[in-house]
Amino acid sequence: GQPPLPLPFHLRCHHHRPTATTMKFSCAFLTLATSLLVTSVGADCPHIEVQQGFDLDEYISAPWYVQQQAEVQYLPLEDFFCVRAEYSLVNERGLFGRRRTTTRPWFYSINVNNQAQDEAGNEKGGRLCAYQRGPEEAKLAVAPCFLPKFFAGDYWVVLHDEAEGYALVSGGQPTEESSTNPGKCAAGDGINNSGLWIFTREQQRNDTLVEQVRGLADGLGFDLDVLYDVDQTNCDNRRRVLVEERSFLRGN
């Protein structure tokens, strides 16, 4: 599913790799559309349940920082720096000033803001939209806001513990069996039906907590070989240096 980053960044053409701000809608639409081919669950892939008693308000109450994640088409390894996701409910006023939680034209109910950097401090990401799909409240779907819900990718909150400060998010039901870990599976690495993320509330990495979530994910049948570390250090300084360098080049 589409990541919070999750789910999550503006889609980018795989071949030309433009930045989020220069992304062509036609390229993103075609890439996304071709990713919607139906895939079946591998014979040995365990069925994944999502978090029971999921509280969306609590989940979106503060930013999430990605400590580990799978590489996906819209976020390659070279952009695994300072990845974070923030969410909020859409809060528009409708007819006669009545409050509603939908965003036009496709009636998404959740704002998504994903951010990442490359090693030089160039920022990637941007705004997406999401909604809760189906009766299980922890099953969400995410897409660029200009696309209909049909094109939204799965974003499943498999585990969420606010007290411990972590979440495990999968891009839907894993369908690809591991070639090295029998009985373990992962989602794909494209756009939809792809991705695995370990979120923490604190930006500073807590190795004990990350290992705890990895253990839980392994017990559920996820293939952990797809996970890579995200560097959450020196984020503000990396951005500041880049801004200073650009200012110098402009002669300011």
CSV table of C-alpha atoms in Angstrom, one decimal:
chain,number,residue,atom,x,y,z
A,1,GLY,CA,0.0,0.0,0.0
A,2,GLN,CA,0.9,3.6,-0.2
A,3,PRO,CA,3.1,4.6,2.6
A,4,PRO,CA,2.8,7.5,5.8
A,5,LEU,CA,4.9,7.3,5.1
A,6,PRO,CA,3.6,5.3,4.7
A,7,LEU,CA,2.7,5.5,2.8
A,8,PRO,CA,3.9,6.8,2.4
A,9,PHE,CA,5.2,10.5,-0.7
A,10,HIS,CA,4.2,12.0,-4.1
A,11,LEU,CA,4.6,9.3,-6.7
A,12,ARG,CA,7.6,9.5,-9.0
A,13,CYS,CA,8.2,8.0,-12.4
A,14,HIS,CA,10.6,5.1,-11.9
A,15,HIS,CA,12.6,5.8,-15.0
A,16,HIS,CA,13.0,9.5,-14.8
A,17,ARG,CA,12.8,9.9,-11.0
A,18,PRO,CA,11.7,13.6,-10.9
A,19,THR,CA,11.5,15.2,-7.5
A,20,ALA,CA,8.1,15.4,-5.8
A,21,THR,CA,7.7,19.0,-6.8
A,22,THR,CA,8.3,18.3,-10.5
A,23,MET,CA,6.4,15.1,-10.6
A,24,LYS,CA,4.2,14.7,-13.7
A,25,PHE,CA,0.6,13.7,-12.9
A,26,SER,CA,0.4,11.6,-16.0
A,27,CYS,CA,3.5,9.6,-15.1
A,28,ALA,CA,2.3,9.0,-11.5
A,29,PHE,CA,-1.2,8.0,-12.7
A,30,LEU,CA,0.2,5.5,-15.2
A,31,THR,CA,2.7,4.0,-12.8
A,32,LEU,CA,0.0,3.7,-10.1
A,33,ALA,CA,-2.6,2.2,-12.5
A,34,THR,CA,-0.2,-0.5,-13.7
A,35,SER,CA,0.5,-1.4,-10.1
A,36,LEU,CA,-3.1,-2.4,-9.5
A,37,LEU,CA,-2.9,-5.8,-11.0
A,38,VAL,CA,-4.5,-8.3,-8.7
A,39,THR,CA,-2.0,-10.5,-6.7
A,40,SER,CA,-2.8,-13.6,-4.8
A,41,VAL,CA,-1.5,-14.4,-1.4
A,42,GLY,CA,1.4,-16.9,-1.5
A,43,ALA,CA,0.5,-20.4,-0.4
A,44,ASP,CA,2.6,-20.1,2.7
A,45,CYS,CA,2.0,-16.5,3.6
A,46,PRO,CA,0.2,-16.1,7.0
A,47,HIS,CA,-3.0,-14.1,7.1
A,48,ILE,CA,-2.2,-10.7,8.8
A,49,GLU,CA,-4.6,-9.3,11.3
A,50,VAL,CA,-4.6,-5.5,12.1
A,51,GLN,CA,-4.7,-3.8,15.4
A,52,GLN,CA,-7.9,-4.4,17.3
A,53,GLY,CA,-9.5,-1.5,19.1
A,54,PHE,CA,-7.7,0.9,16.9
A,55,ASP,CA,-8.0,4.6,17.9
A,56,LEU,CA,-7.5,6.8,14.9
A,57,ASP,CA,-7.5,10.0,17.0
A,58,GLU,CA,-4.7,8.7,19.2
A,59,TYR,CA,-2.8,7.4,16.2
A,60,ILE,CA,-2.7,10.7,14.4
A,61,SER,CA,-2.2,12.8,17.6
A,62,ALA,CA,1.6,13.3,17.0
A,63,PRO,CA,4.2,12.8,14.4
A,64,TRP,CA,5.7,9.3,13.6
A,65,TYR,CA,9.4,8.7,12.9
A,66,VAL,CA,10.4,5.8,10.7
A,67,GLN,CA,13.2,3.8,12.2
A,68,GLN,CA,13.2,0.9,9.7
A,69,GLN,CA,11.3,0.4,6.5
A,70,ALA,CA,11.3,-1.6,3.2
A,71,GLU,CA,12.5,0.0,0.0
A,72,VAL,CA,9.6,0.9,-2.3
A,73,GLN,CA,9.5,2.4,-5.7
A,74,TYR,CA,8.6,5.9,-4.5
A,75,LEU,CA,11.3,6.0,-1.7
A,76,PRO,CA,14.6,4.4,-2.7
A,77,LEU,CA,17.4,3.7,-0.2
A,78,GLU,CA,19.2,6.9,-0.9
A,79,ASP,CA,16.3,8.8,0.6
A,80,PHE,CA,16.3,6.9,3.9
A,81,PHE,CA,17.1,10.0,6.0
A,82,CYS,CA,14.8,11.7,8.5
A,83,VAL,CA,11.7,10.0,7.3
A,84,ARG,CA,8.6,11.1,9.2
A,85,ALA,CA,4.8,11.2,8.8
A,86,GLU,CA,2.1,13.4,10.2
A,87,TYR,CA,-1.6,13.0,10.0
A,88,SER,CA,-4.7,15.1,10.7
A,89,LEU,CA,-8.4,14.9,10.1
A,90,VAL,CA,-9.8,16.9,7.3
A,91,ASN,CA,-11.8,19.8,8.9
A,92,GLU,CA,-13.9,21.6,6.3
A,93,ARG,CA,-17.1,23.4,6.8
A,94,GLY,CA,-19.9,22.4,4.5
A,95,LEU,CA,-23.4,23.8,3.7
A,96,PHE,CA,-24.7,26.2,6.4
A,97,GLY,CA,-21.4,26.0,8.2
A,98,ARG,CA,-21.9,22.4,9.3
A,99,ARG,CA,-18.6,20.7,10.1
A,100,ARG,CA,-17.6,17.7,8.0
A,101,THR,CA,-14.5,15.5,7.6
A,102,THR,CA,-14.3,15.0,3.9
A,103,THR,CA,-12.0,16.5,1.3
A,104,ARG,CA,-13.2,17.2,-2.3
A,105,PRO,CA,-13.5,15.8,-4.8
A,106,TRP,CA,-13.0,12.2,-3.6
A,107,PHE,CA,-14.1,12.5,0.0
A,108,TYR,CA,-10.9,11.5,1.8
A,109,SER,CA,-11.1,12.1,5.5
A,110,ILE,CA,-7.4,12.2,6.5
A,111,ASN,CA,-4.5,14.5,5.6
A,112,VAL,CA,-1.1,12.9,5.2
A,113,ASN,CA,2.2,14.8,5.2
A,114,ASN,CA,5.2,12.6,4.5
A,115,GLN,CA,8.8,14.0,4.6
A,116,ALA,CA,12.2,12.5,3.9
A,117,GLN,CA,15.7,13.7,3.0
A,118,ASP,CA,18.6,12.4,1.0
A,119,GLU,CA,22.0,12.5,2.5
A,120,ALA,CA,22.6,16.0,1.2
A,121,GLY,CA,19.5,17.4,2.9
A,122,ASN,CA,17.3,17.6,-0.1
A,123,GLU,CA,13.7,17.2,1.1
A,124,LYS,CA,11.4,14.7,-0.5
A,125,GLY,CA,7.7,13.9,0.0
A,126,GLY,CA,4.6,15.9,0.3
A,127,ARG,CA,0.8,15.8,0.9
A,128,LEU,CA,-1.3,12.8,0.4
A,129,CYS,CA,-4.9,11.8,1.4
A,130,ALA,CA,-6.2,8.8,3.2
A,131,TYR,CA,-9.4,7.2,4.5
A,132,GLN,CA,-10.5,4.3,6.6
A,133,ARG,CA,-11.4,1.4,4.3
A,134,GLY,CA,-13.9,-1.2,5.3
A,135,PRO,CA,-15.2,-2.2,8.7
A,136,GLU,CA,-11.8,-2.7,10.3
A,137,GLU,CA,-10.7,0.7,11.4
A,138,ALA,CA,-7.0,0.0,11.3
A,139,LYS,CA,-7.2,-0.7,7.6
A,140,LEU,CA,-6.6,2.6,5.8
A,141,ALA,CA,-5.8,3.5,2.3
A,142,VAL,CA,-3.6,6.3,0.9
A,143,ALA,CA,-3.3,8.1,-2.4
A,144,PRO,CA,-2.4,11.4,-4.0
A,145,CYS,CA,-5.4,13.6,-3.3
A,146,PHE,CA,-6.2,14.1,-7.0
A,147,LEU,CA,-6.8,10.4,-7.5
A,148,PRO,CA,-10.1,8.6,-6.8
A,149,LYS,CA,-10.2,6.2,-3.9
A,150,PHE,CA,-10.1,3.2,-6.3
A,151,PHE,CA,-6.4,3.9,-6.8
A,152,ALA,CA,-5.6,4.3,-3.1
A,153,GLY,CA,-3.1,1.8,-1.7
A,154,ASP,CA,-3.5,-0.3,1.5
A,155,TYR,CA,-2.0,1.1,4.7
A,156,TRP,CA,-2.6,-1.4,7.5
A,157,VAL,CA,-1.8,-0.5,11.1
A,158,VAL,CA,-0.9,-4.0,12.2
A,159,LEU,CA,0.4,-3.0,15.7
A,160,HIS,CA,0.0,0.3,17.6
A,161,ASP,CA,1.0,0.8,21.2
A,162,GLU,CA,0.8,4.4,22.2
A,163,ALA,CA,2.2,3.8,25.7
A,164,GLU,CA,5.3,2.1,24.3
A,165,GLY,CA,5.5,4.6,21.4
A,166,TYR,CA,5.6,2.3,18.4
A,167,ALA,CA,3.6,1.2,15.4
A,168,LEU,CA,4.0,-1.5,12.8
A,169,VAL,CA,2.5,-0.7,9.4
A,170,SER,CA,2.2,-2.9,6.3
A,171,GLY,CA,1.2,-2.0,2.8
A,172,GLY,CA,-1.6,-4.5,3.0
A,173,GLN,CA,-1.5,-8.3,3.1
A,174,PRO,CA,2.0,-9.7,2.4
A,175,THR,CA,1.9,-11.8,-0.8
A,176,GLU,CA,5.5,-12.4,-1.7
A,177,GLU,CA,7.1,-15.4,-0.1
A,178,SER,CA,10.7,-15.0,1.1
A,179,SER,CA,13.3,-17.0,-0.8
A,180,THR,CA,15.6,-17.1,2.3
A,181,ASN,CA,13.2,-17.3,5.2
A,182,PRO,CA,10.6,-20.1,4.7
A,183,GLY,CA,7.2,-19.2,6.0
A,184,LYS,CA,7.9,-15.5,6.0
A,185,CYS,CA,6.4,-13.1,3.5
A,186,ALA,CA,6.5,-9.4,2.5
A,187,ALA,CA,4.4,-7.0,0.5
A,188,GLY,CA,5.8,-5.9,-2.8
A,189,ASP,CA,8.3,-3.1,-3.5
A,190,GLY,CA,6.2,-1.1,-6.0
A,191,ILE,CA,3.6,1.5,-5.2
A,192,ASN,CA,0.4,-0.2,-4.1
A,193,ASN,CA,0.5,-3.5,-2.1
A,194,SER,CA,4.0,-2.7,-0.9
A,195,GLY,CA,6.0,-1.6,2.1
A,196,LEU,CA,6.7,-2.3,5.7
A,197,TRP,CA,7.4,0.3,8.4
A,198,ILE,CA,8.5,0.5,12.0
A,199,PHE,CA,7.4,3.8,13.5
A,200,THR,CA,8.3,5.3,16.8
A,201,ARG,CA,7.0,8.5,18.5
A,202,GLU,CA,10.5,9.6,19.4
A,203,GLN,CA,12.9,10.6,16.6
A,204,GLN,CA,15.9,9.4,18.5
A,205,ARG,CA,16.4,5.8,17.8
A,206,ASN,CA,15.8,3.3,20.7
A,207,ASP,CA,17.4,0.1,19.6
A,208,THR,CA,15.7,-1.9,22.3
A,209,LEU,CA,12.3,-0.8,21.1
A,210,VAL,CA,13.1,-1.4,17.5
A,211,GLU,CA,14.2,-4.9,18.2
A,212,GLN,CA,11.0,-5.4,20.2
A,213,VAL,CA,8.9,-4.5,17.2
A,214,ARG,CA,11.0,-6.5,14.9
A,215,GLY,CA,10.4,-9.5,17.1
A,216,LEU,CA,6.6,-8.9,17.0
A,217,ALA,CA,6.7,-8.6,13.2
A,218,ASP,CA,8.7,-11.8,12.9
A,219,GLY,CA,6.2,-13.6,15.0
A,220,LEU,CA,3.4,-12.5,12.7
A,221,GLY,CA,5.2,-13.9,9.7
A,222,PHE,CA,6.8,-10.8,8.2
A,223,ASP,CA,10.0,-11.2,6.3
A,224,LEU,CA,12.4,-8.9,8.1
A,225,ASP,CA,15.1,-9.1,5.4
A,226,VAL,CA,13.2,-6.3,3.6
A,227,LEU,CA,13.8,-3.8,6.4
A,228,TYR,CA,16.5,-1.2,6.2
A,229,ASP,CA,17.6,1.4,8.9
A,230,VAL,CA,16.5,5.0,8.4
A,231,ASP,CA,19.0,7.6,9.6
A,232,GLN,CA,17.2,9.9,12.0
A,233,THR,CA,20.3,11.8,13.1
A,234,ASN,CA,21.5,15.3,12.3
A,235,CYS,CA,18.2,16.1,10.5
A,236,ASP,CA,18.0,19.8,11.2
A,237,ASN,CA,21.7,20.4,10.6
A,238,ARG,CA,21.7,18.6,7.3
A,239,ARG,CA,18.8,20.8,6.1
A,240,ARG,CA,20.4,24.0,7.5
A,241,VAL,CA,23.7,23.3,5.6
A,242,LEU,CA,21.8,22.7,2.4
A,243,VAL,CA,20.0,26.0,2.7
A,244,GLU,CA,23.2,27.9,3.5
A,245,GLU,CA,24.9,26.3,0.4
A,246,ARG,CA,22.0,27.3,-1.8
A,247,SER,CA,22.0,30.8,-0.4
A,248,PHE,CA,25.8,31.1,-1.1
A,249,LEU,CA,25.3,29.9,-4.7
A,250,ARG,CA,22.6,32.5,-5.3
A,251,GLY,CA,25.0,35.1,-4.0
A,252,ASN,CA,22.9,36.0,-1.0
